[in-house]
Coordinates of C-alpha atoms in Angstrom, one line a residue:
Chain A
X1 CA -23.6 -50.2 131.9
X2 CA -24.4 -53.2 133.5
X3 CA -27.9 -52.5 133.8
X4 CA -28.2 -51.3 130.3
X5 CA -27.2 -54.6 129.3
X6 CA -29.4 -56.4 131.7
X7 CA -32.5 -54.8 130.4
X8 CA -31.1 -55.4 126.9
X9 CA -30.8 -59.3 127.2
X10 CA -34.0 -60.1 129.9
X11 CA -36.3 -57.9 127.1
X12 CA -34.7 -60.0 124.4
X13 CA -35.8 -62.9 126.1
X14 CA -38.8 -62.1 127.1
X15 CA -39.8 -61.1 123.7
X16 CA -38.6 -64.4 121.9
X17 CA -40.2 -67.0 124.5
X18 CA -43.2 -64.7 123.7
X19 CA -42.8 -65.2 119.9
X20 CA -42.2 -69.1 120.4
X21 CA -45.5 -69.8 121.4
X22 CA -47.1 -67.0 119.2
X23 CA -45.4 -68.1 115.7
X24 CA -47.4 -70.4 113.7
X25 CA -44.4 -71.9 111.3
X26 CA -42.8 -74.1 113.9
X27 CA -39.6 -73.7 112.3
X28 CA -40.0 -70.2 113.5
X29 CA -40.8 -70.9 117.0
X30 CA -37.7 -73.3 117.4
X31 CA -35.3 -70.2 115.8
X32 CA -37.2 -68.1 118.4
X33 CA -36.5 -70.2 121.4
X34 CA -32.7 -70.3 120.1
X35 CA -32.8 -66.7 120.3
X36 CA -34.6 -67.0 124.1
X37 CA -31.7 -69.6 125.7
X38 CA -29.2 -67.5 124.1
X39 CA -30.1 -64.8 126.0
X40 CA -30.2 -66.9 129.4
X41 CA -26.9 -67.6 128.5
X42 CA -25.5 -63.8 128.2
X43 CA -27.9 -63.4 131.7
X44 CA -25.6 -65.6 133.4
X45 CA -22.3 -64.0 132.4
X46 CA -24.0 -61.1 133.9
X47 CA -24.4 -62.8 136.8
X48 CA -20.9 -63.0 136.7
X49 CA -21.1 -67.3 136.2
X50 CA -19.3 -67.6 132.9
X51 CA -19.0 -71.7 132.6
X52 CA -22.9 -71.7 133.0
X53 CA -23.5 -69.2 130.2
X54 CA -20.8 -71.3 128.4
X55 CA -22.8 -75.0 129.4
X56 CA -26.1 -73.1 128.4
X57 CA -24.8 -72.6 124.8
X58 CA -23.5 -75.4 124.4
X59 CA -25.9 -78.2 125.5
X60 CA -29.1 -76.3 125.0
X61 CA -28.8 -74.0 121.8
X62 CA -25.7 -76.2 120.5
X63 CA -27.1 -79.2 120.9
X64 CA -30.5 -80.1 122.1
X65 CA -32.0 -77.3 119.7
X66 CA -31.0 -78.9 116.9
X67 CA -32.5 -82.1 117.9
X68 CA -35.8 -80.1 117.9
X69 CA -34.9 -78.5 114.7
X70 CA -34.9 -82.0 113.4
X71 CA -37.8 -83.2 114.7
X72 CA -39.6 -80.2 113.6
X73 CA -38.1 -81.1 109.8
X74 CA -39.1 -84.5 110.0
X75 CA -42.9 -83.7 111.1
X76 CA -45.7 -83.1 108.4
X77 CA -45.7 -79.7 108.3
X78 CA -49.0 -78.2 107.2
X79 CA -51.0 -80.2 109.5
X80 CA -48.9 -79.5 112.5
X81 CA -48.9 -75.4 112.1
X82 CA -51.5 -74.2 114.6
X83 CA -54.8 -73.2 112.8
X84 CA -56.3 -71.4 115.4
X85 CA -54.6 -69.6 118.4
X86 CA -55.6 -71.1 121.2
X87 CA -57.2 -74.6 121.2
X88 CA -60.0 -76.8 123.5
X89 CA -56.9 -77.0 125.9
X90 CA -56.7 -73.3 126.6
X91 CA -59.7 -73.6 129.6
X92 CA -58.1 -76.1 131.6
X93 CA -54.3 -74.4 130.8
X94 CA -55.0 -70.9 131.8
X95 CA -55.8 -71.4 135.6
X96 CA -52.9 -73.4 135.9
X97 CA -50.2 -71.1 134.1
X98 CA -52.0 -68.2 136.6
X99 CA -51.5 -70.3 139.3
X100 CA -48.0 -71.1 138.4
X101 CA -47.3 -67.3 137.8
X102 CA -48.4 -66.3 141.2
X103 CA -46.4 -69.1 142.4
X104 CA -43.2 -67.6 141.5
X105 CA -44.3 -63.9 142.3
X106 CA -44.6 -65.2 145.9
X107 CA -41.3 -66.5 145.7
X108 CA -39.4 -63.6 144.3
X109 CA -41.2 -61.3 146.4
X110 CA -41.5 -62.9 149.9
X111 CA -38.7 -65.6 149.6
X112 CA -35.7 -66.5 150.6
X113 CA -34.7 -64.3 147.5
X114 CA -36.0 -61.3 148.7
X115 CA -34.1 -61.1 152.0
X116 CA -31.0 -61.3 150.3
X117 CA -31.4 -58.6 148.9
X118 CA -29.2 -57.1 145.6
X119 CA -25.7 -57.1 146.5
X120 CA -23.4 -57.2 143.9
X121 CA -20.2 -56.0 145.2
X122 CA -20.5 -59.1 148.0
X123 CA -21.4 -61.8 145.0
X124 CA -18.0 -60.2 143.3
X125 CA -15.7 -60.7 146.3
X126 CA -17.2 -64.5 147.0
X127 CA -17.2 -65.8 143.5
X128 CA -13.6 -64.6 142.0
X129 CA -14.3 -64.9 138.0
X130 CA -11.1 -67.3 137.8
X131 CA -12.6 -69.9 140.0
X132 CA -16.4 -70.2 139.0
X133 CA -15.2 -73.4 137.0
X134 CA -13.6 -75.0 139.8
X135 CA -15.9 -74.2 142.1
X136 CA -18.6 -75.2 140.3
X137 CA -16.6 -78.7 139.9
X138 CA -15.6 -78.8 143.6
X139 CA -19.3 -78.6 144.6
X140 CA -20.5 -81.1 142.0
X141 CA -18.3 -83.6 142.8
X142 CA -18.4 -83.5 146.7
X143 CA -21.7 -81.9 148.3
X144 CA -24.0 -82.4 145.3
X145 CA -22.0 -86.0 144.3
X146 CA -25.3 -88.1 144.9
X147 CA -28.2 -85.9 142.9
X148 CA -25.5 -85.5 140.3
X149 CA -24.6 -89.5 139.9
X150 CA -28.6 -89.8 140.2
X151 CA -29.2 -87.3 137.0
X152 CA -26.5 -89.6 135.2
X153 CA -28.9 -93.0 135.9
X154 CA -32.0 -91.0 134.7
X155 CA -30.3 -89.8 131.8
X156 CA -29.2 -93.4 131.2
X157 CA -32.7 -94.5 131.6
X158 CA -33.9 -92.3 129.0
X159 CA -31.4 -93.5 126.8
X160 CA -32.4 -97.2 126.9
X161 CA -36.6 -96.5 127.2
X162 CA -35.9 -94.6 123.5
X163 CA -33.6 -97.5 122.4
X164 CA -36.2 -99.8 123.5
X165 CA -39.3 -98.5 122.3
X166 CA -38.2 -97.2 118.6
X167 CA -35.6 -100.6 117.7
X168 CA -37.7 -103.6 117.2
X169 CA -36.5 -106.7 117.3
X170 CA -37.1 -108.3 114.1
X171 CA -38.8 -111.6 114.3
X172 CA -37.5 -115.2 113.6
X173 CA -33.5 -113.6 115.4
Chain B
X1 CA -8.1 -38.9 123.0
X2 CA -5.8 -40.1 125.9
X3 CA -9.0 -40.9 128.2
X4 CA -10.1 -42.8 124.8
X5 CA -6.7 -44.8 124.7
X6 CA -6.7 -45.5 128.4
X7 CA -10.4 -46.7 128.4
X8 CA -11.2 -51.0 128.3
X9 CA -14.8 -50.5 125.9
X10 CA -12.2 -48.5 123.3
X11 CA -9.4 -51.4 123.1
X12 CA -12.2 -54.0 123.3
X13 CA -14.2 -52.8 120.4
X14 CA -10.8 -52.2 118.6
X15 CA -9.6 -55.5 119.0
X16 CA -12.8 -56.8 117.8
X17 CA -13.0 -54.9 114.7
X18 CA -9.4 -56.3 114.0
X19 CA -10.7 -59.4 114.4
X20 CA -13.4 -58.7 111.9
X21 CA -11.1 -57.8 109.1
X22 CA -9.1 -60.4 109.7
X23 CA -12.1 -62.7 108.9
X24 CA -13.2 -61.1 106.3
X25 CA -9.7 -60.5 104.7
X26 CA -8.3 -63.8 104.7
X27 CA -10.6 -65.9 102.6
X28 CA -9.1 -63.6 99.5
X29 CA -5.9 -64.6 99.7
X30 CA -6.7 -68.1 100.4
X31 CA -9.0 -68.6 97.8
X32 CA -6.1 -68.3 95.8
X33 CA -3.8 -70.3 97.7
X34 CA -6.1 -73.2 97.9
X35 CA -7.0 -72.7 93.8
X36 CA -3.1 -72.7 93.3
X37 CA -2.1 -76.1 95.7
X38 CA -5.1 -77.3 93.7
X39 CA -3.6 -77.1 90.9
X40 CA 0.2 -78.2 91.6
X41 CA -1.4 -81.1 93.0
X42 CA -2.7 -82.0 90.0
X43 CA 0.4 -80.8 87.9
X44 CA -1.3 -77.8 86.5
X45 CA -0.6 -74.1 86.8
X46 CA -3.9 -72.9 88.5
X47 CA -5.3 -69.7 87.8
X48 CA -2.7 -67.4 85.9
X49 CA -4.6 -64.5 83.7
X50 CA -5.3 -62.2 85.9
X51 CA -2.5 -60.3 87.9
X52 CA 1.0 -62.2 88.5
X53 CA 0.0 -66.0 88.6
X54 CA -3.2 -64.9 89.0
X55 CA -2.9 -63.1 92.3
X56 CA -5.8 -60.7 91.4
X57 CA -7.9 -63.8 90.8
X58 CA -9.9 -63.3 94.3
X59 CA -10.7 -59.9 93.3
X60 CA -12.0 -60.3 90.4
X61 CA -13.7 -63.6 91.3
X62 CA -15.3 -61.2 94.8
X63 CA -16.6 -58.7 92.6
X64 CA -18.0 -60.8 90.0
X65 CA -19.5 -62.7 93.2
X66 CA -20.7 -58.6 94.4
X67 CA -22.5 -57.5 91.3
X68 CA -24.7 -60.6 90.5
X69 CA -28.2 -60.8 91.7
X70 CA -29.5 -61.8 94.7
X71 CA -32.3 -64.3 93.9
X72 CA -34.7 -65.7 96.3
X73 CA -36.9 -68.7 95.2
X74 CA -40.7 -68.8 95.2
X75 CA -41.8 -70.2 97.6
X76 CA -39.1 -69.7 100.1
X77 CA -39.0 -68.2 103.4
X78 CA -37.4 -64.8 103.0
X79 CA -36.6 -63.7 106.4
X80 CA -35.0 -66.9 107.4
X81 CA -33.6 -67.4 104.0
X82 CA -31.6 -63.9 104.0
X83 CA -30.8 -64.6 108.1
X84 CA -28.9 -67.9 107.2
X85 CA -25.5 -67.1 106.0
X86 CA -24.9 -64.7 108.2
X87 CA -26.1 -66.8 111.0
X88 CA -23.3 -69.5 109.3
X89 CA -20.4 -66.8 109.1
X90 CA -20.9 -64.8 112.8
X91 CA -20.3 -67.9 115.0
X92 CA -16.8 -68.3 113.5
X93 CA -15.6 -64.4 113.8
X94 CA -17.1 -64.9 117.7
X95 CA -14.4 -67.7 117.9
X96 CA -11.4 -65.5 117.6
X97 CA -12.2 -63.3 120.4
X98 CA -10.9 -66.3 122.5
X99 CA -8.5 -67.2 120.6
X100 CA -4.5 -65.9 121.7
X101 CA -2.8 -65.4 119.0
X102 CA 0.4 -63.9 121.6
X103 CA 0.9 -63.5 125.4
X104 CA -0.8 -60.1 124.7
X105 CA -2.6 -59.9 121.3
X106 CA -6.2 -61.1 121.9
X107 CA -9.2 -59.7 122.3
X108 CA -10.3 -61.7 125.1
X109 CA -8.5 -64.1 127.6
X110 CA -11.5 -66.2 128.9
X111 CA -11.5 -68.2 132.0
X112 CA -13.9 -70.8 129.8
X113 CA -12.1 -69.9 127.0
X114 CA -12.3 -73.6 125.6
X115 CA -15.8 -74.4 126.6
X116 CA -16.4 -71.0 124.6
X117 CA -15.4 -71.6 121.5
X118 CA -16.9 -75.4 121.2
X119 CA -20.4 -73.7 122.2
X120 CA -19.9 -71.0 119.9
X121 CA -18.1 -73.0 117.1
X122 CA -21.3 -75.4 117.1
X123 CA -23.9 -72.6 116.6
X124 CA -22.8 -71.9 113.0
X125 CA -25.0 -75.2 112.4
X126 CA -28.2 -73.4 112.5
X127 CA -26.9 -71.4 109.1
X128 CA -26.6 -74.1 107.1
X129 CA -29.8 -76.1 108.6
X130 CA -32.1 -72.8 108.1
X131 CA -30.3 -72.0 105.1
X132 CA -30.8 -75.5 103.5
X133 CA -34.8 -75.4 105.3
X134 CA -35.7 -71.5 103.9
X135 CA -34.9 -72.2 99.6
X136 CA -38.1 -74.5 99.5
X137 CA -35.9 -77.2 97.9
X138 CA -35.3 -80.8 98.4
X139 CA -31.7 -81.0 97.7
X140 CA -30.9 -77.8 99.8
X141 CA -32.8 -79.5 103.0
X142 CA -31.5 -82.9 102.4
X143 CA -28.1 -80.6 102.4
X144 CA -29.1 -79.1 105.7
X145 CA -30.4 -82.2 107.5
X146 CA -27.3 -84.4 107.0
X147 CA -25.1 -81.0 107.9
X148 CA -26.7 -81.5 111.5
X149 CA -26.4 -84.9 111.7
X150 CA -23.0 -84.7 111.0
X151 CA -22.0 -81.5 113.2
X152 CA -23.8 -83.4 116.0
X153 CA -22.1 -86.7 115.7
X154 CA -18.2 -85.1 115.6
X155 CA -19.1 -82.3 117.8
X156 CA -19.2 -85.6 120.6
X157 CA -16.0 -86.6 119.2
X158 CA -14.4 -83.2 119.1
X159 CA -15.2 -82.8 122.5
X160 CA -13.7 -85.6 123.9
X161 CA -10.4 -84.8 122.2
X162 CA -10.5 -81.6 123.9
X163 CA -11.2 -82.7 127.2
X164 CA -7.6 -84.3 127.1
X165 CA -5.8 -81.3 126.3
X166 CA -7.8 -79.6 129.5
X167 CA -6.9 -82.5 131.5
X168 CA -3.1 -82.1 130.3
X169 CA -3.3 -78.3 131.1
X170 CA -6.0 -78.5 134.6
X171 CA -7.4 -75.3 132.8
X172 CA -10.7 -74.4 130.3
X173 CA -8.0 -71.2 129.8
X174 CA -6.8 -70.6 126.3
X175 CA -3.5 -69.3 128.0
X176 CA -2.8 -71.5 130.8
X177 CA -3.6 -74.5 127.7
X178 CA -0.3 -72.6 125.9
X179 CA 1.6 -71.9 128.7
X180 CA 1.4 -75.8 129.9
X181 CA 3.3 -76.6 126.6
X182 CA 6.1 -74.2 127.0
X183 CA 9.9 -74.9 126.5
X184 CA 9.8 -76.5 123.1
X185 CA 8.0 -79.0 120.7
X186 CA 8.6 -81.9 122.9
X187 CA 6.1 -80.4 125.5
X188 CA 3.5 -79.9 123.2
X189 CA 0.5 -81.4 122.9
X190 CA 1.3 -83.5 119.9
X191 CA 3.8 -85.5 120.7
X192 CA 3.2 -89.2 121.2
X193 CA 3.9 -89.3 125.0
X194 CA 1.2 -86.0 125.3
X195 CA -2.4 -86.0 122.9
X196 CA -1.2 -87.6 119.5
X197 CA -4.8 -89.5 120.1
X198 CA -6.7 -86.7 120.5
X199 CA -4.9 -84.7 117.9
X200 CA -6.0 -87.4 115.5
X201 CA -10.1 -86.9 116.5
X202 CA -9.6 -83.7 116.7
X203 CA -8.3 -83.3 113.2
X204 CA -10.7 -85.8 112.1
X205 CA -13.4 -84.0 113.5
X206 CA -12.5 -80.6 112.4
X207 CA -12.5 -81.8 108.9
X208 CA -16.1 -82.7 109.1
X209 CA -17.5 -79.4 111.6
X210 CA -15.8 -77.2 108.9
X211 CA -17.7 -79.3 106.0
X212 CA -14.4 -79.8 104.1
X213 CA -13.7 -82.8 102.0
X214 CA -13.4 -86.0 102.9
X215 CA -16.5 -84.8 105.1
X216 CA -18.1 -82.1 102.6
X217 CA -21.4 -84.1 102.0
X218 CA -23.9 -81.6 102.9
X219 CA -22.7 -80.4 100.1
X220 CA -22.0 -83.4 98.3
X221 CA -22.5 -82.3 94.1
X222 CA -22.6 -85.8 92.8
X223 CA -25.4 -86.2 94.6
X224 CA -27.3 -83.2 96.0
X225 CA -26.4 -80.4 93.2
X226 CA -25.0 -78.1 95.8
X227 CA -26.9 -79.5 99.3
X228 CA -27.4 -76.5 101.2
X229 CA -26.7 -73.8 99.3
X230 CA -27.9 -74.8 96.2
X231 CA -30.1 -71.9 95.9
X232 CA -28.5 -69.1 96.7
X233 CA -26.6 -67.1 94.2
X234 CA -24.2 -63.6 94.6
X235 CA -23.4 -62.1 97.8
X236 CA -25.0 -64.9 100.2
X237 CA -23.3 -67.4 98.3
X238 CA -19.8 -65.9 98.7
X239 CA -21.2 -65.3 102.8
X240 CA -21.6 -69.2 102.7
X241 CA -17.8 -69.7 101.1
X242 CA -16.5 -67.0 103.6
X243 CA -18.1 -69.2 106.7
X244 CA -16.4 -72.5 105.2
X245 CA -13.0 -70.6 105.1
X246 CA -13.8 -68.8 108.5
X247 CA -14.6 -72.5 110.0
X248 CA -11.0 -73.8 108.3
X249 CA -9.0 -70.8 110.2
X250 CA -10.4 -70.8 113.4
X251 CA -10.3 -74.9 113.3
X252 CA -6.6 -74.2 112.3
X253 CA -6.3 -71.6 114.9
X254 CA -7.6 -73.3 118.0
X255 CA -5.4 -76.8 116.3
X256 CA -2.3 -74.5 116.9
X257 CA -3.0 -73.5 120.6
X258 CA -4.4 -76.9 121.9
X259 CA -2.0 -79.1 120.1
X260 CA 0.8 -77.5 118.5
X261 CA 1.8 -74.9 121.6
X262 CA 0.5 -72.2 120.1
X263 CA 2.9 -69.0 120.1
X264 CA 5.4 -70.8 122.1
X265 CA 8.4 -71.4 119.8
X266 CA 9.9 -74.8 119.0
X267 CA 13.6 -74.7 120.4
X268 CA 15.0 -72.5 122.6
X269 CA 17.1 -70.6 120.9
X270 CA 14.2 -69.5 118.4
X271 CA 12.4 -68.1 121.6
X272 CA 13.5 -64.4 120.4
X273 CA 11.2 -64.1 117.2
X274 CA 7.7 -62.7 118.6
X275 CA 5.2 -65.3 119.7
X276 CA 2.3 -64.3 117.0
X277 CA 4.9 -65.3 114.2
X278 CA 5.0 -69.1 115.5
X279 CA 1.3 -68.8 116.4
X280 CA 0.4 -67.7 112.4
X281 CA 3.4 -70.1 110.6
X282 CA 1.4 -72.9 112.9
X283 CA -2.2 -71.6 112.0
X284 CA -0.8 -71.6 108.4
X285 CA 0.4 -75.1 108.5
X286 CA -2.6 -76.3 109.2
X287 CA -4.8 -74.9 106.7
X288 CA -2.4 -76.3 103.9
X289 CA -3.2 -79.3 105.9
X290 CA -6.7 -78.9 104.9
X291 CA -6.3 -77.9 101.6
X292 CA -3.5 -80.5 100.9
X293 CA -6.2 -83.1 101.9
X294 CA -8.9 -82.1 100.1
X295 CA -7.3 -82.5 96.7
X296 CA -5.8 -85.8 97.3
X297 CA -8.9 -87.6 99.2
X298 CA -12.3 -88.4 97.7
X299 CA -15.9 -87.7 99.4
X300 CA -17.1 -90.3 102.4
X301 CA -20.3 -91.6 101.7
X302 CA -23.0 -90.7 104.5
X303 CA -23.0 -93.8 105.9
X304 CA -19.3 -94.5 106.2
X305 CA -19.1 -91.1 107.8
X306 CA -21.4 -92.1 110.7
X307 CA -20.0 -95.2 111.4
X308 CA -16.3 -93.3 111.2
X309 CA -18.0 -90.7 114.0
X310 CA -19.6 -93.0 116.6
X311 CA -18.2 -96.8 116.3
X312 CA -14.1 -95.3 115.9
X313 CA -14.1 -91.7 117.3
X314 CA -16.0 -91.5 120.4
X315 CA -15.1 -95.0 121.5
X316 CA -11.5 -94.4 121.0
X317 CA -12.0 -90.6 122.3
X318 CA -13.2 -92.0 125.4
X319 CA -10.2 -94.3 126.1
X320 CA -8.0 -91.0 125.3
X321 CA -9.8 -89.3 128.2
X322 CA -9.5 -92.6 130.5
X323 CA -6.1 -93.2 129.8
X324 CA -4.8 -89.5 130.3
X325 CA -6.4 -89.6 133.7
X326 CA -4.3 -92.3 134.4
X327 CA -1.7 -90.4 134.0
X328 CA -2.3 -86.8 135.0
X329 CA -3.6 -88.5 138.8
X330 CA -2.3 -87.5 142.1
X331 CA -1.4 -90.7 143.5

């Protein structure tokens, strides 16, 4: 059962983040990439980590999609659809997506991942459904406290380089 | 058939089928309810021809809505134009699995089950955005783009309301939020010395993710003809009605868990009539609330609306959160 609805959701996926960078109306690649983190977001339930399928929805596909959807809306639209499939950039791309693709074959095959090994029944008795939020809180706030206050300053950095770079300040104030 | 009874996947899809129904069998009766407060309000009878008081009015009104033609502009993009109500109207049926309507009726009890329905609540969005995008017309995607603008502007504020009721209850749980306002109406989350704050954003809030007046500009038809759905006609267009009353229940709904104890009775010695009756008088409550308010309250303009969202709401949804930590500390 579980399977079934492993191979169900990871083909899913697969297929859309295909279609996102195959569509030509961007409209329809953004709706496609919806489709794609949705799917994440039902893989991590599977992987039995319900507030991070939860998070997923609602900070990628609830929110930061539909900034994209926005800025797709307020683009010119005819000249930014994609005339031809692959453009000048294509040479330099393609060795490094190979690269990156054996990159992560490596990993999954002779990594750290690999020796672990599939175990589900063990990743059932560690991580008991009703605690994945607190545990994911206790870790956050204690072991990870610093990368996560970090994240926070970058954000907040982001924040004011936008604020600073689209508000001018008008002249003669 | 016992092996069928006794098996999860059978009471699972069951439950959600009931939920389905539900959905799709409310709006007719409250079509008619909110046609008939419209018109006491404004010291008329309301629709009285067909039926008793017009009580067959939704039926004849759904049918007339069934048999008309399904048009679909030049010009506009069919796939996504056909996809959008029903991308509007599923997020809100996903709500109710989480919601608890008893201690035992619901379809799912959630460990995330707050954090759930705000994710799944928000994706209803895309309908209208895609909808308003795919007619080819100016007044439908002005219609969509200020629909996103606004859902993403109260969604901040709706969160932060909600993140006091979890602090109040230590728990994303739909349950454990119910339980923690047990043993009467002073304990629940309303009261003054609990979330009246965040009751009030919350509200506030919900009145604009549901697209209901004051908050209804996206579809505003003084100024937009019908914003978003301007160009769709028959069966979509009564999908788009059924996914504005879906959004008012399950805003209702989750109003009565967080905030009004859900199916937890009021005094004690009420504590014998089954929960799911104080969970739907509640649920009902609050959608008069919403139709009460949309007949006596004119439109916000856009830019009153933003300034209501970010300068009031999330500042003061922010000192709700502060302020309840103060008090919910271990010292």
């Amino acid at each position: 059962m579980e399977y079934l609805f492993f191979t169900l959701f990871s083909s899913i996926a697969v297929i859309s983040a295909l279609l996102v960078i195959t569509f030509r109306n961007p409209v329809h690649s953004v709706v496609s990439l919806i489709v794609c983190f949705f799917q994440v977001a039902c893989l991590f339930v599977l992987l039995r980590s319900p507030f991070l399928a939860g998070a997923q929805i609602f900070v990628y596909v609830g929110a930061i999609m539909i900034f994209f959807v926005f800025a797709v809306f307020l683009m010119d639209f005819k000249s930014s659809m994609a005339k031809e499939r692959f453009g000048k950039m294509t040479v330099y791309a393609l060795p490094v997506a190979v690269l990156m693709f054996l990159e992560v074959l490596m990993l999954i095959v002779k990594g750290p991942f690999a020796k672990m090994g599939a175990q589900p029944a063990d990743v059932q008795k560690m991580m008991d459904l009703g605690q994945s939020t607190k545990a994911i809180g206790m870790v956050m706030f204690t072991k990870y406290l610093l990368p996560f206050e970090i994240i926070s300053v970058v954000l907040l950095v982001g924040f004011v380089g936008a604020v600073v770079l689209t508000v001018k300040e008008k002249k003669g104030e | 058939m016992e092996a069928l009874l006794a098996s999860d996947i059978f009471w699972v899809v069951f439950k959600s089928f009931l939920a389905v129904a539900i959905i799709f069998g409310l709006p007719l009766p409250f079509t008619w309810l909110e046609r008939k407060i419209a018109g006491h309000i404004q010291v008329r009878p309301g629709p009285m021809r067909v039926g008793f008081h017009g009580v067959l009015q939704p039926i004849a009104d759904g049918l007339k809505l069934f048999l008309k033609e399904d048009i679909i502009p030049t010009g506009a993009d069919k796939f996504l134009f056909k996809a959008a109500p029903f991308m509007a109207l599923i997020p809100y049926i996903a709500i109710f699995v989480a919601i608890p309507m008893s201690d035992e009726a619901y379809v799912s009890n959630m460990d995330i089950g707050v954090l759930y329905v705000l994710a799944i609540g928000g994706l209803s969005i895309y309908g209208i955005i895609m909808g308003g995008w795919a007619s080819n017309s100016k007044y439908a995607l002005l219609g969509g783009l200020r629909a996103a603008a606004q859902m993403i502007s109260y969604e901040v504020a709706m969160g932060f309301a909600v993140i006091g009721v979890i602090m109040m209850a230590q728990s994303l749980n739909m349950q454990d939020i119910v339980l923690a306002q047990q043993g009467g109406f002073l304990n629940w989350n309303i009261m003054p010395h609990k979330q009246l704050i965040a009751f009030f954003i919350f509200m506030v809030a919900g009145f604009a993710e549901a697209n209901r007046i004051p908050f209804d500009i996206p579809e505003g038809e003084g100024e937009l003809g019908a914003g978003f759905h301007t160009e769709y006609s028959g069966m979509r267009f009564a999908l788009f009605a059924l996914a504005e009353y879906a959004a008012m229940i399950s805003i209702s709904a989750l109003a009565a868990v967080l905030f009004l104890g859900g199916w937890t009775s009021p005094v004690g010695f009420l504590d014998f009539v089954p929960g799911i009756v104080w969970f739907v008088l509640k649920t009902l409550f609050m959608v008069y609330l919403f139709m009460w308010t949309r007949f006596t309250w004119p439109r916000y303009r856009y830019d009153q609306l933003m300034t209501l969202g970010w300068k009031f709401l999330i500042p003061l949804g922010v000192a709700n959160v502060l302020i309840t930590g103060l008090f919910v500390i271990d010292f």
